[in-house]
PDB file of C-alpha atoms in Angstrom:
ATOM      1  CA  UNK G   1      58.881  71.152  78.371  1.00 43.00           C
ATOM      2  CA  UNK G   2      60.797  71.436  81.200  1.00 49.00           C
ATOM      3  CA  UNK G   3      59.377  71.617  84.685  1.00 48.00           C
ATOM      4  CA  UNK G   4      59.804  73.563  87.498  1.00 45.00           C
ATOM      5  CA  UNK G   5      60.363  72.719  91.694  1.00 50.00           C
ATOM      6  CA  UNK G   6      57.562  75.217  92.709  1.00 50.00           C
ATOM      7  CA  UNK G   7      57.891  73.665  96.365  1.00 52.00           C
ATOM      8  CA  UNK G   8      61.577  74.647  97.014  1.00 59.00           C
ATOM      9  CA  UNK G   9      60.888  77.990  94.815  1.00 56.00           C
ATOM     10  CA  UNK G  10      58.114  79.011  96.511  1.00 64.00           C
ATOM     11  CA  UNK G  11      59.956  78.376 100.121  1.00 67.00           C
ATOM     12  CA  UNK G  12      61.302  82.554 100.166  1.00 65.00           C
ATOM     13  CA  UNK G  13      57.898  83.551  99.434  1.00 65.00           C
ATOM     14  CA  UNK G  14      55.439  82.020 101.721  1.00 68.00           C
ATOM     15  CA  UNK G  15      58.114  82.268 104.452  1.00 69.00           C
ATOM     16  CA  UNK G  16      58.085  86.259 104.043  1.00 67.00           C
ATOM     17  CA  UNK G  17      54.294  86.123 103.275  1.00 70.00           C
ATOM     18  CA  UNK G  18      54.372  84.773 107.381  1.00 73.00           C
ATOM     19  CA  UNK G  19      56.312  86.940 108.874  1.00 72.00           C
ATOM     20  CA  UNK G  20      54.398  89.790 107.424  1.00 69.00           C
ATOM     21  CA  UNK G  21      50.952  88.122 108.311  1.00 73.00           C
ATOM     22  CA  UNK G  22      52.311  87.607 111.752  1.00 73.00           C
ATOM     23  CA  UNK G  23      53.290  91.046 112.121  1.00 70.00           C
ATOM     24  CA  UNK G  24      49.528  92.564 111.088  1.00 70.00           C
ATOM     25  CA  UNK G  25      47.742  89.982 113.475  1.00 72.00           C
ATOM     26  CA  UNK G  26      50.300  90.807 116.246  1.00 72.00           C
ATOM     27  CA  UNK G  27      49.573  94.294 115.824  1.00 69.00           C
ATOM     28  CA  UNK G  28      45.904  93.759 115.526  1.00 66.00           C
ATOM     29  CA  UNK G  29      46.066  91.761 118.548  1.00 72.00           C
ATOM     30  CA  UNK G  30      47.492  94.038 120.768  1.00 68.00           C
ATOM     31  CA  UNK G  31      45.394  96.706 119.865  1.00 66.00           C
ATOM     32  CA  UNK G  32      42.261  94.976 121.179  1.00 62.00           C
ATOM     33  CA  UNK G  33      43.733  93.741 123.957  1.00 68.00           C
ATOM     34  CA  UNK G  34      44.921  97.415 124.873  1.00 64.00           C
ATOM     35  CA  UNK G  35      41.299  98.224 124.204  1.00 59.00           C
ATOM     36  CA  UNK G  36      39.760  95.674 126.309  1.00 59.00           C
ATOM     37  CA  UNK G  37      42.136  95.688 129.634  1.00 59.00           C
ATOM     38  CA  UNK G  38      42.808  99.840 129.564  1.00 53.00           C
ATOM     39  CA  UNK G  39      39.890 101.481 128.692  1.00 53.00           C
ATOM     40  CA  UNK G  40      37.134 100.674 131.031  1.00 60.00           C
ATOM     41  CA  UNK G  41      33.494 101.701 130.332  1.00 68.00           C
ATOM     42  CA  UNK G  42      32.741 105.694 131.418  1.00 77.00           C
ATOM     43  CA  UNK G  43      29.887 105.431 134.616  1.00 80.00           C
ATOM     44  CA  UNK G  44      26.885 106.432 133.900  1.00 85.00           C
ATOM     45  CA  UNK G  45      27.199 109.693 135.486  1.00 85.00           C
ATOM     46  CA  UNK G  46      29.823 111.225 137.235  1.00 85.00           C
ATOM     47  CA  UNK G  47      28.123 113.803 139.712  1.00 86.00           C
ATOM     48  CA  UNK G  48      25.250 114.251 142.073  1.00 87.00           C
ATOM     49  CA  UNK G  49      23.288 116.694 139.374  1.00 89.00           C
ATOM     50  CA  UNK G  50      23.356 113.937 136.832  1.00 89.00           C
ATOM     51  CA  UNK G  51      22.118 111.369 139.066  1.00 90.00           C
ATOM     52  CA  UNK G  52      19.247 113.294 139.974  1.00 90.00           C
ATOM     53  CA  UNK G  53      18.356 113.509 136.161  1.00 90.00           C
ATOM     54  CA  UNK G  54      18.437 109.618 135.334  1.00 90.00           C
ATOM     55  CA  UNK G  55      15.101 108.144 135.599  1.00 88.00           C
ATOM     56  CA  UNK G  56      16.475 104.746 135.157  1.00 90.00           C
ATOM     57  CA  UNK G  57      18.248 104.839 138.556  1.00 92.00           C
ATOM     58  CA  UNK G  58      17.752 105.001 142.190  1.00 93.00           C
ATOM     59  CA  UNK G  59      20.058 105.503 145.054  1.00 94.00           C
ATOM     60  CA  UNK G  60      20.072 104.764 148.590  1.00 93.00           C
ATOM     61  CA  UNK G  61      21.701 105.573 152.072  1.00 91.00           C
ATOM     62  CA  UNK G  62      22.301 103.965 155.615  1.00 89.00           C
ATOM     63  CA  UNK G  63      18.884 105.107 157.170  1.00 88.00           C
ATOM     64  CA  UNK G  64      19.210 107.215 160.198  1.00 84.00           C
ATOM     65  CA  UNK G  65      22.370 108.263 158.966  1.00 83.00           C
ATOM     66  CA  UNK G  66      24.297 111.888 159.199  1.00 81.00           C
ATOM     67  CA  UNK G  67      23.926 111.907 155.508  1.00 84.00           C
ATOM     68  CA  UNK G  68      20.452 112.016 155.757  1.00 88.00           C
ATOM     69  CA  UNK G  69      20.140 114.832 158.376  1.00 87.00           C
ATOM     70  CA  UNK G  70      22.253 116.633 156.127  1.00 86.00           C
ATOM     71  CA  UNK G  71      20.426 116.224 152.835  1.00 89.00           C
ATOM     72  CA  UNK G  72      17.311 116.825 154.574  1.00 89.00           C
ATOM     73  CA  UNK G  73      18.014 120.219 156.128  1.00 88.00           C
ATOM     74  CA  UNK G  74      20.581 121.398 153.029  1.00 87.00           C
ATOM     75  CA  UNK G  75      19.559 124.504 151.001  1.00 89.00           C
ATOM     76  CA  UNK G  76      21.318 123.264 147.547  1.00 89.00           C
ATOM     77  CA  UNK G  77      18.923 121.913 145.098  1.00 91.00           C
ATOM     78  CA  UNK G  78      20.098 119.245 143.688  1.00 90.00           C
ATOM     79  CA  UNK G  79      20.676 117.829 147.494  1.00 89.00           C
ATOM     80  CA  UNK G  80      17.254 118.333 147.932  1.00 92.00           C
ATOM     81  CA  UNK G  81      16.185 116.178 145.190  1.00 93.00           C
ATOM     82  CA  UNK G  82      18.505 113.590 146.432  1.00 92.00           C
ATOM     83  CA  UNK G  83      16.758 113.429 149.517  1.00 93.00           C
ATOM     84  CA  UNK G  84      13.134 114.091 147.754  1.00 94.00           C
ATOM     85  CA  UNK G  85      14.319 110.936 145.443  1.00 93.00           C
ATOM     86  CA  UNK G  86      15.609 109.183 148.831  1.00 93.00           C
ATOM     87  CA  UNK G  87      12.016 109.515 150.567  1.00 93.00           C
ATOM     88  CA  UNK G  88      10.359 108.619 147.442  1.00 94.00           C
ATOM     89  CA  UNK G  89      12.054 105.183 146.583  1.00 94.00           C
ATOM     90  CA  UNK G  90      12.027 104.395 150.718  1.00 93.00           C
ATOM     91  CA  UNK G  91       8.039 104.216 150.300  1.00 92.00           C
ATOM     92  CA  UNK G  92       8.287 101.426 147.592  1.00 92.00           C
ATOM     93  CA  UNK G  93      11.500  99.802 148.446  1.00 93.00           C
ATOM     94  CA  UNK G  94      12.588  99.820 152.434  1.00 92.00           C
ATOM     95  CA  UNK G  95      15.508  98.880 151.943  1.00 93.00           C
ATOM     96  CA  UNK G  96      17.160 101.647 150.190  1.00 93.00           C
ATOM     97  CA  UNK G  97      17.269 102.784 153.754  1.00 93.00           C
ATOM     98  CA  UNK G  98      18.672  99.606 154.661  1.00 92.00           C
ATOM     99  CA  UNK G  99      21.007  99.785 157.843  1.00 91.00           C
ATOM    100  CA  UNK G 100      22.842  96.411 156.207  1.00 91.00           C
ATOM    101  CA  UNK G 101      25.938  97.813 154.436  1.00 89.00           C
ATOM    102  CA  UNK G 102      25.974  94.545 152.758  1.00 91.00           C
ATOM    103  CA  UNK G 103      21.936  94.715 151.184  1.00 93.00           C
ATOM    104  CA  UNK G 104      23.300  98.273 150.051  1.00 92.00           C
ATOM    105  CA  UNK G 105      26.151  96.121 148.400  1.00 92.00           C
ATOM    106  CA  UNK G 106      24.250  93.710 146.399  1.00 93.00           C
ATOM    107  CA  UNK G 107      22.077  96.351 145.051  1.00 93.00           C
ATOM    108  CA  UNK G 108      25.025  98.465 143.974  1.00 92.00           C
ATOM    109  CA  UNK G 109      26.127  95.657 141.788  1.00 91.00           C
ATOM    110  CA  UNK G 110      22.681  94.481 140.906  1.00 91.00           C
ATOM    111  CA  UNK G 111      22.601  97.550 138.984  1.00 89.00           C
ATOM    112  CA  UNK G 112      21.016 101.226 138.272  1.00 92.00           C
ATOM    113  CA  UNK G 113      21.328 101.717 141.957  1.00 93.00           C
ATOM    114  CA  UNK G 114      23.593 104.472 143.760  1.00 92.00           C
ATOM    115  CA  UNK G 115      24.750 103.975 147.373  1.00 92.00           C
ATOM    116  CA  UNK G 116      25.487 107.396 149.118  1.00 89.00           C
ATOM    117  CA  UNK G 117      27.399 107.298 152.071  1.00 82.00           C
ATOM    118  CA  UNK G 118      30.709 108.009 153.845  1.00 76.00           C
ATOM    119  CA  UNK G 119      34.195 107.549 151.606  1.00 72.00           C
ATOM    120  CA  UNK G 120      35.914 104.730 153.371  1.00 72.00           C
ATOM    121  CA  UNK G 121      32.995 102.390 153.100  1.00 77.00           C
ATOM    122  CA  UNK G 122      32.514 103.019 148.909  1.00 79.00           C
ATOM    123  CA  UNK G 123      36.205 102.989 148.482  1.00 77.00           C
ATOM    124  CA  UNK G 124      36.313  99.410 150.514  1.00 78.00           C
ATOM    125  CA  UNK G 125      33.774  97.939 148.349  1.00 84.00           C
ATOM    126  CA  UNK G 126      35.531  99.480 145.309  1.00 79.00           C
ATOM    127  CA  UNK G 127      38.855  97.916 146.446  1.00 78.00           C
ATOM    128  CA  UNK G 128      37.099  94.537 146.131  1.00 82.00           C
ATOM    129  CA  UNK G 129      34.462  94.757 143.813  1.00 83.00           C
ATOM    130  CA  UNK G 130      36.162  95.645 140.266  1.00 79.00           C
ATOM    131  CA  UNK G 131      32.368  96.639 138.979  1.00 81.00           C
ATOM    132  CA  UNK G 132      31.943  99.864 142.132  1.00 84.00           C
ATOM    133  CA  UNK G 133      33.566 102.505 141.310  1.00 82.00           C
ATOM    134  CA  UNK G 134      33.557 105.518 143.633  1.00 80.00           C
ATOM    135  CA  UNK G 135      32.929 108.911 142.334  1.00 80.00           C
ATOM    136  CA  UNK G 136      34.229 111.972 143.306  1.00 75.00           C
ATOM    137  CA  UNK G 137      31.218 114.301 143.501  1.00 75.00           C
ATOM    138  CA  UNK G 138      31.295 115.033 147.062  1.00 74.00           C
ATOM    139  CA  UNK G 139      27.960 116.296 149.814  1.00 75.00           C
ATOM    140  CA  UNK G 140      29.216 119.087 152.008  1.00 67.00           C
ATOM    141  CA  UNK G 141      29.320 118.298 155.616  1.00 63.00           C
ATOM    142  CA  UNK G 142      29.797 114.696 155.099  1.00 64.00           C
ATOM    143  CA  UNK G 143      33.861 113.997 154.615  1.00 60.00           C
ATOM    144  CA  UNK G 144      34.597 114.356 158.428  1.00 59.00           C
ATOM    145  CA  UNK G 145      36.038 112.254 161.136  1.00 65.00           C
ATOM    146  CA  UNK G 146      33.651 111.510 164.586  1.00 68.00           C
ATOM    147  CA  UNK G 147      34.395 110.073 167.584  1.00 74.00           C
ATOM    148  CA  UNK G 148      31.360 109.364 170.202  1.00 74.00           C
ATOM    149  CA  UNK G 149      31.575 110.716 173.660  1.00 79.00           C
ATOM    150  CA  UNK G 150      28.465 110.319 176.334  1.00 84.00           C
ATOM    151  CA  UNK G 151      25.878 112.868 176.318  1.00 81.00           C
ATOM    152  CA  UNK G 152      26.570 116.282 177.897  1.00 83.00           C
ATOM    153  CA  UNK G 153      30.346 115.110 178.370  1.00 84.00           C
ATOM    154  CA  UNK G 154      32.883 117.436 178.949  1.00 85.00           C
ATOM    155  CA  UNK G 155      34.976 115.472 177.084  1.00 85.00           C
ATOM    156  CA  UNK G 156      32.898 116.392 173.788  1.00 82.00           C
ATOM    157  CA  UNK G 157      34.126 119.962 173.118  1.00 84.00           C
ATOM    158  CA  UNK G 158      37.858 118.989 173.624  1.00 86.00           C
ATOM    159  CA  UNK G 159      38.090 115.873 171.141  1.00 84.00           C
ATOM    160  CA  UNK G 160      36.018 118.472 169.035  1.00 81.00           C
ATOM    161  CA  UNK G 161      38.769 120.788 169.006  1.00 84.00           C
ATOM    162  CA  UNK G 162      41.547 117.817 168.798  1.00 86.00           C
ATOM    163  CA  UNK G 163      40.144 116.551 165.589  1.00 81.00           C
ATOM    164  CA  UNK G 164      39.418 119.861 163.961  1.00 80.00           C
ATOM    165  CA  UNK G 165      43.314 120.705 164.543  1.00 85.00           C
ATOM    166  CA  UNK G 166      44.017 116.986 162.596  1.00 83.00           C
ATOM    167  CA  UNK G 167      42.212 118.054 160.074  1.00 77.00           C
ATOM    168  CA  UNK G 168      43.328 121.256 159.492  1.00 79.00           C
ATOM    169  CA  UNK G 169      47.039 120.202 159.763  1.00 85.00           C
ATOM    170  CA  UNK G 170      46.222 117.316 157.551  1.00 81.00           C
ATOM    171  CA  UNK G 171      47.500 114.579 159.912  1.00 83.00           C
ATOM    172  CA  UNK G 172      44.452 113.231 158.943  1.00 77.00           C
ATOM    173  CA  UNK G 173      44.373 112.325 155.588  1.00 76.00           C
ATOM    174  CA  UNK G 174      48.061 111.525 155.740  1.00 82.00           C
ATOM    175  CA  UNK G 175      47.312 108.682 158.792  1.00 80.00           C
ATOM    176  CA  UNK G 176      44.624 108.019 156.480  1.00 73.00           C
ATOM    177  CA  UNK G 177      46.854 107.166 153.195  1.00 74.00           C
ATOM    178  CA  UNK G 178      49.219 105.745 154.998  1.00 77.00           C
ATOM    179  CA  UNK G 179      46.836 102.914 156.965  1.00 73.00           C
ATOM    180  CA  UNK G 180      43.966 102.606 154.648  1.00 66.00           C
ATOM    181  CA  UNK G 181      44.164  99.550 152.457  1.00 59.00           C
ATOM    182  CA  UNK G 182      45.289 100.563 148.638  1.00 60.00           C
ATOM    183  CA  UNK G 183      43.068  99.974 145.556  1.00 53.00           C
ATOM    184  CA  UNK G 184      43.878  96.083 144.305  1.00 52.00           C
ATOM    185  CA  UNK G 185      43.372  94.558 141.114  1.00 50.00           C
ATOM    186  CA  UNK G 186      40.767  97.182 139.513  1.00 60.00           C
ATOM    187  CA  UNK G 187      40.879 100.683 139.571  1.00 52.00           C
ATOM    188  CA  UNK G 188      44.027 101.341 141.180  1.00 49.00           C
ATOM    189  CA  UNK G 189      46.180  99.505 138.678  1.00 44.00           C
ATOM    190  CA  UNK G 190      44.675 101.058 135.464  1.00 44.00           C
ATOM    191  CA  UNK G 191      47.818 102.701 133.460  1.00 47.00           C
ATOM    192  CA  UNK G 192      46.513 104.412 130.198  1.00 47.00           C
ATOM    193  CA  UNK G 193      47.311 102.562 127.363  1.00 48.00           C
ATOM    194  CA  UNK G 194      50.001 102.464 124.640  1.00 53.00           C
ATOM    195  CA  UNK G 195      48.588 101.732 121.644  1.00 51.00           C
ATOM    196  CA  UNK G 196      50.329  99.711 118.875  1.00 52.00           C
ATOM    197  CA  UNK G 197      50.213 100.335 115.620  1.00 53.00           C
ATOM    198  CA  UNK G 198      52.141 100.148 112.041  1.00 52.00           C
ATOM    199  CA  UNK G 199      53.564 103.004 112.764  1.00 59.00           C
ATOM    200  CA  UNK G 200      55.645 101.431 115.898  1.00 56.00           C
ATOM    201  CA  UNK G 201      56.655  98.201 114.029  1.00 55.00           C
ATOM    202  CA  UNK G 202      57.535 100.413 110.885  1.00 63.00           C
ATOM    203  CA  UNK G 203      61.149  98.942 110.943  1.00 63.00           C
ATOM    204  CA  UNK G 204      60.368  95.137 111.111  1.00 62.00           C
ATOM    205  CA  UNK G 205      57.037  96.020 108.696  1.00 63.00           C
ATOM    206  CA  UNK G 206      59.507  97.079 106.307  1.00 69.00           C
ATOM    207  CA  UNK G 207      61.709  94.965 106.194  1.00 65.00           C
ATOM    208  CA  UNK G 208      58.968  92.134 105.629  1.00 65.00           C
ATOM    209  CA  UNK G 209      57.516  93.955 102.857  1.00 69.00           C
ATOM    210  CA  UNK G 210      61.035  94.016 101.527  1.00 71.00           C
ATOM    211  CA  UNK G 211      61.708  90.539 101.912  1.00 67.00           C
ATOM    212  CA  UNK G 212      57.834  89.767 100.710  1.00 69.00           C
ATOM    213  CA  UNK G 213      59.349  91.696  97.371  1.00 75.00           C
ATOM    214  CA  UNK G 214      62.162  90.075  96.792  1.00 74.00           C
ATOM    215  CA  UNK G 215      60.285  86.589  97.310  1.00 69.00           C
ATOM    216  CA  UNK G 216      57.873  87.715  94.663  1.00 75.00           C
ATOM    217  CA  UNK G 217      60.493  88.347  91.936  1.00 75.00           C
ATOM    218  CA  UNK G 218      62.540  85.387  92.533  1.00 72.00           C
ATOM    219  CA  UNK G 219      60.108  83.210  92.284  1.00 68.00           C
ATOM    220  CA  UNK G 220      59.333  84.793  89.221  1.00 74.00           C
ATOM    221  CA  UNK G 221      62.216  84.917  87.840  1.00 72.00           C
ATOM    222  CA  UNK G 222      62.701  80.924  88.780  1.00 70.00           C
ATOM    223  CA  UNK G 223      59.630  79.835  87.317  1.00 71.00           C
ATOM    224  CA  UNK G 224      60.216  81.836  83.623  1.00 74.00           C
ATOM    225  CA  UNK G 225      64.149  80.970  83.435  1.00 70.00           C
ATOM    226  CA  UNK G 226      64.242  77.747  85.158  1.00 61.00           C
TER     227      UNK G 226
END
């Protein structure tokens, strides 16, 4: 009975059965990895209204601040709960009052804790802290630019007018893009992601399949003939 070299007619075949494995891992592959690095996990809520309804959070403020004077004589509801909420957690827990912008820090990323408070300080920590993100639910009254002047100075009403003029001509938020530090490494750099699939290696797919065929029968053929 003769015999046949399975080893050297079995080479086509297991060479095209690996290149078509490697193909479906690859593309396996990069679809977690797209997964993992561009599609971050949604916050927990995305507004002031929200907040307000999670009973598993609290939130906090620079005590003494503007915000607070603002919350505390607003007629909006929902910014009255966040300053009912504010007084409420300040009677068990001082320092969600905390003047320490760096105590407010370490409970932000302890978790279930919201900081409220001026942009550039929550976009700072964002900019190093890849798990802060800053949302954009905004208080009125708050997203404005003060300079300090001595009581009853006459200087007050002037720089008053000065900065109302940057604002309105939005010299302002341009000095402000231009010389605040960007986003680095977190949520600046996110790009949404392409995602690979069968469909975008169709070509080399096929022709692996092909070749995977054409493997198959010759070693068919080899074996019965030969």
């Amino acid at each position: 009975m003769p015999t046949v070299d399975i080893s050297g007619a079995a080479r086509p075949f297991f060479a095209a059965w690996c290149i078509l494995a490697l193909l479906l891992t690859s593309s396996y592959t990069c679809q977690l990895t797209s997964l993992l690095v561009s599609s971050p996990a949604p916050p927990p809520f995305t507004s002031l209204a929200e907040m307000v309804g999670r009973n598993d959070f609290r939130w906090g403020t620079t005590g003494g601040s503007k915000l607070l004077r603002i919350l505390r004589a607003s007629n909006d509801n929902v910014e009255q709960a966040v300053y009912r909420g504010l007084m409420k957690f300040a009677k068990d827990d001082p320092d969600v009052l905390s003047l320490d912008p760096n105590v407010q820090l370490r409970k932000v990323l302890g978790g279930h804790y919201a900081f409220l408070g001026e942009g550039a300080t929550v976009e700072h920590w964002a900019a190093e802290h890849c798990d802060v993100i800053a949302l954009p639910d905004r208080i009125t009254g708050l997203e404005s630019y003060n300079i300090f002047t001595p009581k009853f100075s006459t200087l007050a009403a002037k720089m008053n007018h000065i900065l109302l003029r940057l604002q309105d001509t939005g010299v302002l938020s341009y000095l402000h893009n231009r010389w605040y530090p960007k986003l680095a490494g977190c949520h600046g750099n996110l790009t949404p992601s392409t995602s690979i699939s069968l469909t975008t290696l169709q070509g080399p797919f096929y022709v692996a399949v092909g070749g995977l065929v054409m493997a198959t029968v010759t070693l068919v053929v080899e074996m019965i003939w030969f």
